[in-house]
Protein backbone atom coordinates (compact mmCIF):
# COMPACT_ATOMS: atom_id res chain seq x y z
CA UNK A 1 132.06 30.47 -65.04
CA UNK A 2 129.32 28.41 -66.60
CA UNK A 3 128.65 31.08 -69.24
CA UNK A 4 132.38 31.35 -70.02
CA UNK A 5 132.70 27.60 -70.43
CA UNK A 6 129.81 27.40 -72.89
CA UNK A 7 131.13 30.38 -74.85
CA UNK A 8 134.57 28.86 -75.22
CA UNK A 9 133.01 25.53 -76.34
CA UNK A 10 130.96 27.31 -79.00
CA UNK A 11 134.01 29.18 -80.29
CA UNK A 12 135.95 25.92 -80.47
CA UNK A 13 133.25 24.19 -82.47
CA UNK A 14 132.92 27.17 -84.82
CA UNK A 15 136.68 27.24 -85.43
CA UNK A 16 136.68 23.50 -86.09
CA UNK A 17 133.85 23.88 -88.63
CA UNK A 18 135.61 26.63 -90.57
CA UNK A 19 138.79 24.59 -90.58
CA UNK A 20 137.02 21.54 -92.06
CA UNK A 21 135.36 23.69 -94.73
CA UNK A 22 138.72 25.17 -95.69
CA UNK A 23 140.25 21.72 -95.94
CA UNK A 24 137.40 20.51 -98.14
CA UNK A 25 137.81 23.52 -100.44
CA UNK A 26 141.52 22.79 -100.83
CA UNK A 27 140.78 19.17 -101.74
CA UNK A 28 138.22 20.20 -104.40
CA UNK A 29 140.65 22.77 -105.87
CA UNK A 30 143.49 20.24 -106.10
CA UNK A 31 141.20 17.65 -107.75
CA UNK A 32 139.99 20.14 -110.38
CA UNK A 33 143.55 21.22 -111.16
CA UNK A 34 144.70 17.62 -111.58
CA UNK A 35 141.77 16.84 -113.85
CA UNK A 36 142.39 19.87 -116.01
CA UNK A 37 146.09 19.12 -116.35
CA UNK A 38 145.51 15.54 -117.59
CA UNK A 39 145.87 14.87 -121.31
CA UNK A 40 142.57 13.88 -122.99
CA UNK A 41 142.27 10.19 -123.93
CA UNK A 42 140.63 9.59 -127.27
CA UNK A 43 139.17 6.02 -127.51
CA UNK A 44 140.28 4.06 -130.48
CA UNK A 45 137.48 3.75 -133.05
CA UNK A 46 136.44 0.17 -133.74
CA UNK A 47 134.22 -1.09 -136.54
CA UNK A 48 130.82 -2.18 -135.34
CA UNK A 49 129.95 -5.78 -136.09
CA UNK A 50 126.28 -6.78 -136.25
CA UNK A 51 125.04 -10.22 -135.40
CA UNK A 52 122.53 -11.45 -137.97
CA UNK A 53 120.51 -14.60 -138.53
CA UNK A 54 121.28 -16.21 -141.87
CA UNK A 55 119.73 -19.04 -143.88
CA UNK A 56 121.44 -21.04 -146.62
CA UNK A 57 120.09 -20.83 -150.17
CA UNK A 58 119.21 -24.31 -151.41
CA UNK A 59 117.65 -24.61 -154.86
CA UNK A 60 115.16 -27.42 -155.39
CA UNK A 61 111.90 -28.30 -157.12
CA UNK A 62 108.96 -27.02 -155.08
CA UNK A 63 105.21 -27.48 -155.51
CA UNK A 64 103.71 -24.07 -154.62
CA UNK A 65 100.43 -23.89 -152.74
CA UNK A 66 97.74 -21.35 -153.57
CA UNK A 67 95.62 -20.32 -150.60
CA UNK A 68 92.19 -18.72 -150.73
CA UNK A 69 89.06 -18.40 -148.61
CA UNK A 70 85.77 -19.89 -149.71
CA UNK A 71 82.32 -20.98 -148.62
CA UNK A 72 80.96 -24.51 -148.54
CA UNK A 73 77.67 -24.99 -150.37
CA UNK A 74 75.50 -27.90 -151.43
CA UNK A 75 75.23 -28.91 -155.06
CA UNK A 76 71.64 -30.10 -154.45
CA UNK A 77 69.35 -27.71 -152.58
CA UNK A 78 65.58 -27.94 -153.00
CA UNK A 79 62.90 -25.61 -151.69
CA UNK A 80 59.85 -27.49 -150.44
CA UNK A 81 56.74 -25.50 -151.39
CA UNK A 82 53.04 -26.20 -151.12
CA UNK A 83 51.56 -26.97 -154.55
CA UNK A 84 48.06 -26.23 -153.26
CA UNK A 85 46.48 -24.46 -150.31
CA UNK A 86 44.90 -25.99 -147.24
CA UNK A 87 45.54 -27.23 -143.73
CA UNK A 88 48.65 -29.33 -143.00
CA UNK A 89 47.89 -32.76 -141.58
CA UNK A 90 49.95 -35.92 -141.00
CA UNK A 91 53.16 -33.97 -140.36
CA UNK A 92 56.12 -36.36 -140.16
CA UNK A 93 58.19 -36.16 -136.92
CA UNK A 94 61.30 -35.66 -139.06
CA UNK A 95 59.80 -32.50 -140.58
CA UNK A 96 61.79 -30.26 -138.21
CA UNK A 97 64.92 -28.16 -138.40
CA UNK A 98 67.85 -30.51 -139.03
CA UNK A 99 65.61 -33.54 -139.64
CA UNK A 100 67.16 -36.39 -141.63
CA UNK A 101 64.84 -37.67 -144.38
CA UNK A 102 65.09 -40.32 -147.09
CA UNK A 103 64.19 -40.08 -150.75
CA UNK A 104 60.43 -40.51 -151.28
CA UNK A 105 59.58 -40.11 -147.59
CA UNK A 106 56.16 -38.53 -146.90
CA UNK A 107 56.87 -35.37 -144.91
CA UNK A 108 53.42 -33.78 -144.71
CA UNK A 109 49.98 -33.88 -146.30
CA UNK A 110 47.63 -31.02 -147.08
CA UNK A 111 43.96 -31.78 -146.34
CA UNK A 112 42.96 -33.82 -149.45
CA UNK A 113 39.13 -33.66 -149.04
CA UNK A 114 38.48 -31.33 -151.99
CA UNK A 115 41.07 -33.01 -154.19
CA UNK A 116 39.65 -36.45 -153.33
CA UNK A 117 36.12 -35.34 -154.23
CA UNK A 118 37.33 -33.92 -157.56
CA UNK A 119 39.17 -37.16 -158.25
CA UNK A 120 36.05 -39.24 -157.61
CA UNK A 121 33.97 -36.98 -159.88
CA UNK A 122 36.57 -37.42 -162.58
CA UNK A 123 36.37 -41.18 -162.12
CA UNK A 124 32.57 -41.05 -162.54
CA UNK A 125 32.91 -38.96 -165.69
CA UNK A 126 35.39 -41.51 -167.01
CA UNK A 127 32.94 -44.34 -166.36
CA UNK A 128 30.22 -42.41 -168.22
CA UNK A 129 32.55 -41.82 -171.15
CA UNK A 130 33.47 -45.49 -171.28
CA UNK A 131 29.79 -46.50 -171.19
CA UNK A 132 29.01 -44.00 -173.96
CA UNK A 133 31.79 -45.46 -176.07
CA UNK A 134 30.50 -48.99 -175.62
CA UNK A 135 26.97 -47.87 -176.51
CA UNK A 136 28.25 -46.08 -179.63
CA UNK A 137 30.08 -49.22 -180.72
CA UNK A 138 26.91 -51.30 -180.32
CA UNK A 139 24.85 -48.65 -182.17
CA UNK A 140 27.14 -48.69 -185.19
CA UNK A 141 26.91 -52.48 -185.41
CA UNK A 142 23.10 -52.25 -185.46
CA UNK A 143 23.18 -49.38 -187.98
CA UNK A 144 25.40 -51.38 -190.29
CA UNK A 145 23.10 -54.39 -190.01
CA UNK A 146 20.08 -52.22 -190.84
CA UNK A 147 22.00 -50.81 -193.84
CA UNK A 148 22.70 -54.35 -195.03
CA UNK A 149 18.99 -55.26 -194.69
CA UNK A 150 17.96 -52.14 -196.58
CA UNK A 151 20.37 -52.98 -199.40
CA UNK A 152 18.91 -56.49 -199.55
CA UNK A 153 15.44 -54.95 -199.83
CA UNK A 154 16.66 -52.83 -202.75
CA UNK A 155 17.97 -55.94 -204.50
CA UNK A 156 14.61 -57.70 -204.04
CA UNK A 157 12.70 -54.68 -205.29
CA UNK A 158 14.95 -54.50 -208.34
CA UNK A 159 14.19 -58.18 -209.13
CA UNK A 160 10.46 -57.53 -208.67
CA UNK A 161 10.61 -54.57 -211.04
CA UNK A 162 12.51 -56.65 -213.57
CA UNK A 163 9.90 -59.40 -213.34
CA UNK A 164 7.05 -56.93 -213.88
CA UNK A 165 8.82 -55.51 -216.91
CA UNK A 166 9.18 -59.04 -218.34
CA UNK A 167 5.49 -59.70 -217.79
CA UNK A 168 4.61 -56.42 -219.42
CA UNK A 169 6.72 -57.28 -222.47
CA UNK A 170 4.91 -60.64 -222.82
CA UNK A 171 1.64 -58.72 -222.43
CA UNK A 172 0.82 -60.64 -219.32
CA UNK A 173 1.32 -57.84 -216.80
CA UNK A 174 -0.02 -54.37 -216.52
CA UNK A 175 1.58 -50.96 -216.48
CA UNK A 176 0.12 -50.25 -213.05
CA UNK A 177 1.99 -53.22 -211.59
CA UNK A 178 5.24 -51.94 -213.12
CA UNK A 179 4.68 -48.47 -211.62
CA UNK A 180 3.95 -49.96 -208.23
CA UNK A 181 7.19 -51.98 -208.41
CA UNK A 182 9.13 -48.84 -209.34
CA UNK A 183 7.64 -46.94 -206.41
CA UNK A 184 8.53 -49.75 -204.05
CA UNK A 185 12.13 -49.81 -205.36
CA UNK A 186 12.40 -46.04 -204.89
CA UNK A 187 11.19 -46.39 -201.32
CA UNK A 188 13.73 -49.15 -200.69
CA UNK A 189 16.53 -47.01 -202.08
CA UNK A 190 15.42 -44.12 -199.87
CA UNK A 191 15.59 -46.48 -196.91
CA UNK A 192 19.18 -47.36 -197.87
CA UNK A 193 20.11 -43.67 -197.80
CA UNK A 194 18.48 -43.33 -194.39
CA UNK A 195 20.43 -46.30 -193.07
CA UNK A 196 23.66 -44.91 -194.47
CA UNK A 197 22.94 -41.66 -192.63
CA UNK A 198 22.37 -43.68 -189.47
CA UNK A 199 25.74 -45.43 -189.96
CA UNK A 200 27.48 -42.06 -190.43
CA UNK A 201 25.79 -40.76 -187.31
CA UNK A 202 26.91 -43.86 -185.38
CA UNK A 203 30.49 -43.44 -186.61
CA UNK A 204 30.45 -39.77 -185.55
CA UNK A 205 29.09 -40.87 -182.20
CA UNK A 206 32.06 -43.24 -181.83
CA UNK A 207 34.47 -40.39 -182.54
CA UNK A 208 32.68 -38.17 -180.06
CA UNK A 209 32.73 -40.89 -177.43
CA UNK A 210 36.48 -41.40 -177.98
CA UNK A 211 37.06 -37.65 -177.56
CA UNK A 212 34.88 -37.59 -174.48
CA UNK A 213 36.73 -40.61 -173.09
CA UNK A 214 40.09 -38.90 -173.70
CA UNK A 215 38.89 -35.74 -171.97
CA UNK A 216 37.66 -37.79 -169.04
CA UNK A 217 41.06 -39.52 -168.81
CA UNK A 218 42.84 -36.15 -168.90
CA UNK A 219 40.52 -34.82 -166.21
CA UNK A 220 41.18 -37.90 -164.12
CA UNK A 221 44.96 -37.53 -164.52
CA UNK A 222 44.70 -33.87 -163.55
CA UNK A 223 42.59 -34.77 -160.52
CA UNK A 224 45.18 -37.42 -159.62
CA UNK A 225 48.00 -34.86 -159.85
CA UNK A 226 46.06 -32.46 -157.66
CA UNK A 227 45.52 -35.24 -155.18
CA UNK A 228 49.21 -36.12 -155.31
CA UNK A 229 50.10 -32.48 -154.81
CA UNK A 230 48.54 -32.67 -151.38
CA UNK A 231 51.45 -34.92 -150.35
CA UNK A 232 54.85 -33.34 -149.70
CA UNK A 233 57.63 -35.87 -150.23
CA UNK A 234 61.42 -35.69 -150.17
CA UNK A 235 62.88 -35.82 -153.66
CA UNK A 236 66.23 -37.07 -152.33
CA UNK A 237 67.88 -37.99 -149.06
CA UNK A 238 69.08 -35.00 -147.11
CA UNK A 239 68.62 -32.64 -144.19
CA UNK A 240 65.79 -30.16 -143.65
CA UNK A 241 66.48 -26.53 -142.85
CA UNK A 242 64.47 -23.30 -142.53
CA UNK A 243 61.34 -25.22 -141.49
CA UNK A 244 58.51 -22.70 -140.95
CA UNK A 245 55.38 -24.84 -140.45
CA UNK A 246 53.66 -26.93 -137.82
CA UNK A 247 50.80 -29.40 -137.95
CA UNK A 248 47.38 -27.80 -138.51
CA UNK A 249 48.68 -24.60 -140.08
CA UNK A 250 46.90 -23.21 -143.13
CA UNK A 251 49.25 -22.78 -146.05
CA UNK A 252 48.73 -21.10 -149.39
CA UNK A 253 49.74 -22.30 -152.82
CA UNK A 254 53.47 -21.97 -153.57
CA UNK A 255 54.27 -21.08 -149.97
CA UNK A 256 57.78 -22.10 -148.88
CA UNK A 257 57.67 -24.70 -146.14
CA UNK A 258 61.32 -25.77 -145.76
CA UNK A 259 64.57 -26.33 -147.60
CA UNK A 260 66.04 -29.75 -148.35
CA UNK A 261 69.85 -29.90 -148.47
CA UNK A 262 71.98 -32.85 -149.52
CA UNK A 263 74.85 -32.88 -146.99
CA UNK A 264 76.81 -35.54 -148.88
CA UNK A 265 77.06 -33.59 -152.12
CA UNK A 266 79.06 -30.53 -151.11
CA UNK A 267 81.35 -28.19 -152.96
CA UNK A 268 83.34 -25.10 -152.05
CA UNK A 269 83.16 -21.82 -153.95
CA UNK A 270 86.11 -19.45 -153.69
CA UNK A 271 87.55 -16.51 -155.58
CA UNK A 272 91.15 -16.09 -156.76
CA UNK A 273 92.95 -13.33 -158.60
CA UNK A 274 93.28 -13.40 -162.37
CA UNK A 275 97.03 -14.05 -162.07
CA UNK A 276 96.43 -17.04 -159.79
CA UNK A 277 93.70 -18.29 -162.12
CA UNK A 278 96.12 -18.19 -165.07
CA UNK A 279 98.52 -20.47 -163.18
CA UNK A 280 95.76 -23.08 -162.80
CA UNK A 281 95.14 -23.45 -166.55
CA UNK A 282 96.64 -26.18 -168.71
CA UNK A 283 98.25 -25.79 -172.11
CA UNK A 284 94.81 -25.81 -173.79
CA UNK A 285 93.51 -22.98 -171.62
CA UNK A 286 91.19 -25.20 -169.60
CA UNK A 287 91.01 -25.44 -165.83
CA UNK A 288 93.11 -28.29 -164.46
CA UNK A 289 91.55 -30.83 -162.10
CA UNK A 290 94.09 -29.88 -159.45
CA UNK A 291 93.86 -31.44 -155.97
CA UNK A 292 92.33 -29.23 -153.31
CA UNK A 293 92.55 -29.31 -149.52
CA UNK A 294 89.74 -27.62 -147.60
CA UNK A 295 90.34 -26.76 -143.94
CA UNK A 296 87.83 -25.54 -141.36
CA UNK A 297 89.41 -24.04 -138.23
CA UNK A 298 87.15 -24.70 -135.24
CA UNK A 299 88.85 -23.09 -132.24
CA UNK A 300 92.18 -24.73 -133.01
CA UNK A 301 90.73 -28.06 -134.16
CA UNK A 302 91.03 -28.35 -137.93
CA UNK A 303 88.51 -30.30 -140.00
CA UNK A 304 90.03 -31.23 -143.34
CA UNK A 305 88.61 -32.67 -146.56
CA UNK A 306 90.13 -33.42 -149.93
CA UNK A 307 88.70 -32.58 -153.34
CA UNK A 308 89.55 -31.31 -156.78
CA UNK A 309 88.75 -28.35 -158.99
CA UNK A 310 85.60 -28.93 -161.04
CA UNK A 311 84.68 -25.72 -162.87
CA UNK A 312 84.92 -21.95 -162.91
CA UNK A 313 82.32 -19.22 -163.09
CA UNK A 314 80.92 -18.18 -166.46
CA UNK A 315 81.28 -14.44 -165.78
CA UNK A 316 83.20 -12.18 -163.43
CA UNK A 317 80.10 -10.58 -161.97
CA UNK A 318 79.17 -6.97 -161.45
CA UNK A 319 81.46 -5.25 -158.98
CA UNK A 320 83.66 -8.35 -158.64
CA UNK A 321 87.27 -9.07 -159.58
CA UNK A 322 89.26 -12.22 -160.22
CA UNK A 323 87.68 -15.57 -161.00
CA UNK A 324 85.13 -17.66 -159.12
CA UNK A 325 86.16 -21.34 -158.87
CA UNK A 326 84.33 -24.42 -157.61
CA UNK A 327 85.83 -27.59 -156.15
CA UNK A 328 84.04 -30.85 -155.39
CA UNK A 329 84.65 -32.42 -151.97
CA UNK A 330 85.27 -36.16 -151.86
CA UNK A 331 84.42 -36.95 -148.21
CA UNK A 332 82.95 -33.80 -146.63
CA UNK A 333 82.72 -35.22 -143.13
CA UNK A 334 81.97 -32.53 -140.57
CA UNK A 335 81.31 -29.78 -143.12
CA UNK A 336 78.02 -27.94 -143.47
CA UNK A 337 76.77 -25.53 -146.15
CA UNK A 338 77.76 -22.01 -145.19
CA UNK A 339 81.08 -22.90 -143.53
CA UNK A 340 83.86 -20.36 -144.15
CA UNK A 341 86.93 -22.43 -144.99
CA UNK A 342 90.51 -22.12 -146.20
CA UNK A 343 91.23 -23.65 -149.60
CA UNK A 344 94.73 -24.84 -150.53
CA UNK A 345 95.49 -25.79 -154.14
CA UNK A 346 98.64 -27.47 -155.44
CA UNK A 347 100.05 -25.47 -158.34
CA UNK A 348 102.38 -26.84 -161.03
CA UNK A 349 105.84 -27.52 -159.62
CA UNK A 350 108.57 -24.91 -159.96
CA UNK A 351 112.10 -26.14 -160.67
CA UNK A 352 115.27 -24.46 -159.37
CA UNK A 353 113.74 -22.25 -156.67
CA UNK A 354 114.77 -21.57 -153.07
CA UNK A 355 112.54 -20.96 -150.06
CA UNK A 356 113.47 -17.94 -147.94
CA UNK A 357 111.71 -16.02 -145.15
CA UNK A 358 109.61 -13.13 -146.42
CA UNK A 359 111.64 -10.76 -144.22
CA UNK A 360 114.77 -11.57 -146.22
CA UNK A 361 113.50 -9.88 -149.41
CA UNK A 362 112.83 -6.16 -149.62
CA UNK A 363 110.37 -4.29 -151.83
CA UNK A 364 112.98 -4.07 -154.63
CA UNK A 365 113.35 -7.89 -154.73
CA UNK A 366 116.86 -7.77 -153.23
CA UNK A 367 118.53 -9.85 -150.56
CA UNK A 368 121.65 -9.34 -148.42
CA UNK A 369 124.26 -12.07 -148.87
CA UNK A 370 127.22 -12.68 -146.56
CA UNK A 371 130.26 -12.25 -148.82
CA UNK A 372 134.02 -12.13 -148.34
CA UNK A 373 135.33 -11.13 -144.90
CA UNK A 374 131.78 -11.58 -143.65
CA UNK A 375 130.60 -8.35 -145.28
CA UNK A 376 127.12 -7.93 -146.74
CA UNK A 377 126.43 -7.75 -150.46
CA UNK A 378 123.17 -6.86 -152.22
CA UNK A 379 121.93 -9.36 -154.83
CA UNK A 380 118.84 -9.07 -157.05
CA UNK A 381 116.49 -12.07 -157.04
CA UNK A 382 113.28 -12.98 -158.83
CA UNK A 383 110.32 -13.58 -156.52
CA UNK A 384 108.33 -16.48 -157.98
CA UNK A 385 105.70 -17.08 -155.30
CA UNK A 386 104.74 -15.91 -151.83
CA UNK A 387 103.84 -18.77 -149.50
CA UNK A 388 102.56 -17.36 -146.22
CA UNK A 389 105.62 -16.12 -144.29
CA UNK A 390 108.01 -17.49 -146.96
CA UNK A 391 108.88 -16.57 -150.51
CA UNK A 392 110.13 -18.71 -153.38
CA UNK A 393 112.96 -16.96 -155.20
CA UNK A 394 115.08 -17.74 -158.22
CA UNK A 395 118.56 -16.25 -158.71
CA UNK A 396 121.83 -17.16 -160.32
CA UNK A 397 125.02 -18.06 -158.46
CA UNK A 398 123.36 -18.12 -155.02
CA UNK A 399 123.35 -21.87 -154.41
CA UNK A 400 124.76 -22.45 -150.93
CA UNK A 401 125.12 -18.74 -150.12
CA UNK A 402 124.13 -17.35 -146.73
CA UNK A 403 121.28 -14.81 -146.86
CA UNK A 404 120.27 -12.50 -144.02
CA UNK A 405 116.96 -13.82 -142.74
CA UNK A 406 115.71 -10.57 -141.18
CA UNK A 407 116.59 -7.24 -142.75
CA UNK A 408 116.76 -4.09 -140.65
CA UNK A 409 117.50 -0.42 -141.52
CA UNK A 410 120.95 -0.83 -139.89
CA UNK A 411 122.06 -3.43 -142.42
CA UNK A 412 123.38 -2.60 -145.86
CA UNK A 413 126.09 -3.28 -148.39
CA UNK A 414 129.62 -3.46 -146.95
CA UNK A 415 128.61 -3.84 -143.29
CA UNK A 416 130.54 -6.47 -141.37
CA UNK A 417 128.39 -9.05 -139.64
CA UNK A 418 128.68 -12.13 -137.49
CA UNK A 419 126.34 -14.72 -139.02
CA UNK A 420 124.19 -17.00 -136.89
CA UNK A 421 122.06 -19.73 -138.36
CA UNK A 422 121.78 -23.30 -139.42
CA UNK A 423 125.12 -23.28 -141.23
CA UNK A 424 127.01 -20.63 -139.24
CA UNK A 425 125.84 -21.21 -135.66
CA UNK A 426 128.45 -21.57 -133.02
CA UNK A 427 129.02 -24.88 -131.39
CA UNK A 428 126.78 -25.55 -128.42
CA UNK A 429 128.50 -24.96 -125.06
CA UNK A 430 129.77 -28.01 -123.29
CA UNK A 431 128.07 -28.95 -120.05
CA UNK A 432 129.89 -27.74 -116.89
CA UNK A 433 132.43 -30.06 -115.31
CA UNK A 434 131.20 -31.92 -112.23
CA UNK A 435 133.22 -33.18 -109.20
CA UNK A 436 132.45 -35.52 -106.34
CA UNK A 437 132.96 -34.09 -102.83
CA UNK A 438 134.13 -35.82 -99.74
CA UNK A 439 132.07 -35.50 -96.58
CA UNK A 440 134.60 -33.16 -94.96
CA UNK A 441 134.87 -30.94 -98.03
CA UNK A 442 131.06 -30.86 -98.45
CA UNK A 443 130.62 -29.90 -94.76
CA UNK A 444 133.12 -27.01 -95.09
CA UNK A 445 131.27 -25.64 -98.14
CA UNK A 446 127.87 -25.94 -96.45
CA UNK A 447 129.17 -24.15 -93.34
CA UNK A 448 130.63 -21.37 -95.50
CA UNK A 449 127.37 -20.84 -97.35
CA UNK A 450 125.27 -20.90 -94.19
CA UNK A 451 127.60 -18.43 -92.47
CA UNK A 452 127.56 -15.94 -95.37
CA UNK A 453 125.26 -13.17 -94.12
CA UNK A 454 125.33 -11.15 -97.37
CA UNK A 455 123.91 -13.98 -99.50
CA UNK A 456 120.08 -13.88 -100.02
CA UNK A 457 118.07 -16.70 -98.51
CA UNK A 458 116.71 -17.98 -101.83
CA UNK A 459 120.26 -18.16 -103.24
CA UNK A 460 121.43 -20.04 -100.14
CA UNK A 461 118.59 -22.53 -100.55
CA UNK A 462 119.46 -23.15 -104.20
CA UNK A 463 123.21 -23.54 -103.53
CA UNK A 464 122.65 -25.85 -100.55
CA UNK A 465 120.38 -28.02 -102.74
CA UNK A 466 123.18 -28.29 -105.31
CA UNK A 467 125.73 -29.17 -102.62
CA UNK A 468 123.52 -32.06 -101.50
CA UNK A 469 123.78 -33.70 -104.92
CA UNK A 470 126.35 -36.50 -105.50
CA UNK A 471 128.16 -34.33 -108.07
CA UNK A 472 128.64 -30.57 -107.79
CA UNK A 473 129.78 -28.11 -110.49
CA UNK A 474 133.56 -27.76 -110.26
CA UNK A 475 133.45 -24.03 -111.05
CA UNK A 476 131.18 -23.31 -108.08
CA UNK A 477 133.38 -25.34 -105.74
CA UNK A 478 136.52 -23.51 -106.91
CA UNK A 479 134.86 -20.11 -106.47
CA UNK A 480 133.77 -20.84 -102.88
CA UNK A 481 137.11 -22.38 -101.88
CA UNK A 482 138.98 -19.34 -103.21
CA UNK A 483 136.84 -17.15 -100.98
CA UNK A 484 137.45 -19.49 -98.04
CA UNK A 485 141.20 -19.25 -98.61
CA UNK A 486 141.61 -23.00 -98.94
């Protein structure tokens, strides 16, 4: 009996399974037949409308800005070199990297022992030359006096000879006396010649002493310069850089010790294209003294200085293009030589131009304008300047028109759009209406929210916080009350 009962139960379950499978097959067959007998529904084709951002075209007079990158450099940079060799002594404490020095300040001294000894020898030679000159001047005075005495002797001898000749004519004197007088006169005249030679020698000695004195003075000046060369002084006020020496070091002649930079006399050198350079010239072809703004970006903190164009490079340079320009900085506070900066120059103003985003103009200098029935039209424009992410364009009959700000491959002529922008933006939505709840009404809403098991906990917390406010959005209250059936 037990086996029979289990067998009958199995047969019953098997029959029930086959019956359910047959019923399911009938349902699937009926559904497929109904689906196949239905008429196909073709959706009505609708024109696709794109939403685009537009900007109005407003023509005005704009001052374009030319941007370039340049390097700050000092207009006065001096290399400090040793004029002579020796050991460095008396090194100034400011003679270090970044040291601030004043004009004429003694920075270091090279051991002046040899130069001092040469200077003192030159002084001694000068004293000898001066003494020689004084002695030559005294000698010429004596020589001239001796010449005068010799000439007086000649005059006396001539009178004596004349007297002897008179005596001989009166037959009082003798011929021997006359001959003796003539011999004495000849000797006196020979003495005059000797004295004249002495005077000439004394005059030559004066010239030689003057030459020797001049040479001694030159030698002394040269010794003084060599002594001065042992001192290293600052030619102007500035900052020291590239210092390579310490006290006691032996240096050679013409060795570079440091570099002196004037931090208050700075300029910026930058390169622009030839086309940009042509826009900076005046009617005479000379570079305009245009105002310049130099900006140094230091991790988001900008250091700015004003200046003006001063000059341009004489040549393009091998392997270079464009033009090299220089601008003087008025107050270069915070700038250092070697800074990489951004240079902005004000160009001559452009009348009747409009500023548009760069994405509004394609490579063919065309823009998309919202025309009649809000359909796009292609209009040619003239690109005057590119200013960062903007362009300055000039076109006819576009004043006040709406131009697509961002072009995409999906946009083209004849496409219908819905413009969004400064002039075509929809009105801002009004704030939701608020209502004040009574205590009974507020309690019912709170109980409904707390009893809703399908609502997430974070949503419940947010809604309960809103219900605790004096005023509650009317839309939320209406939605909950409709669910509550009240």
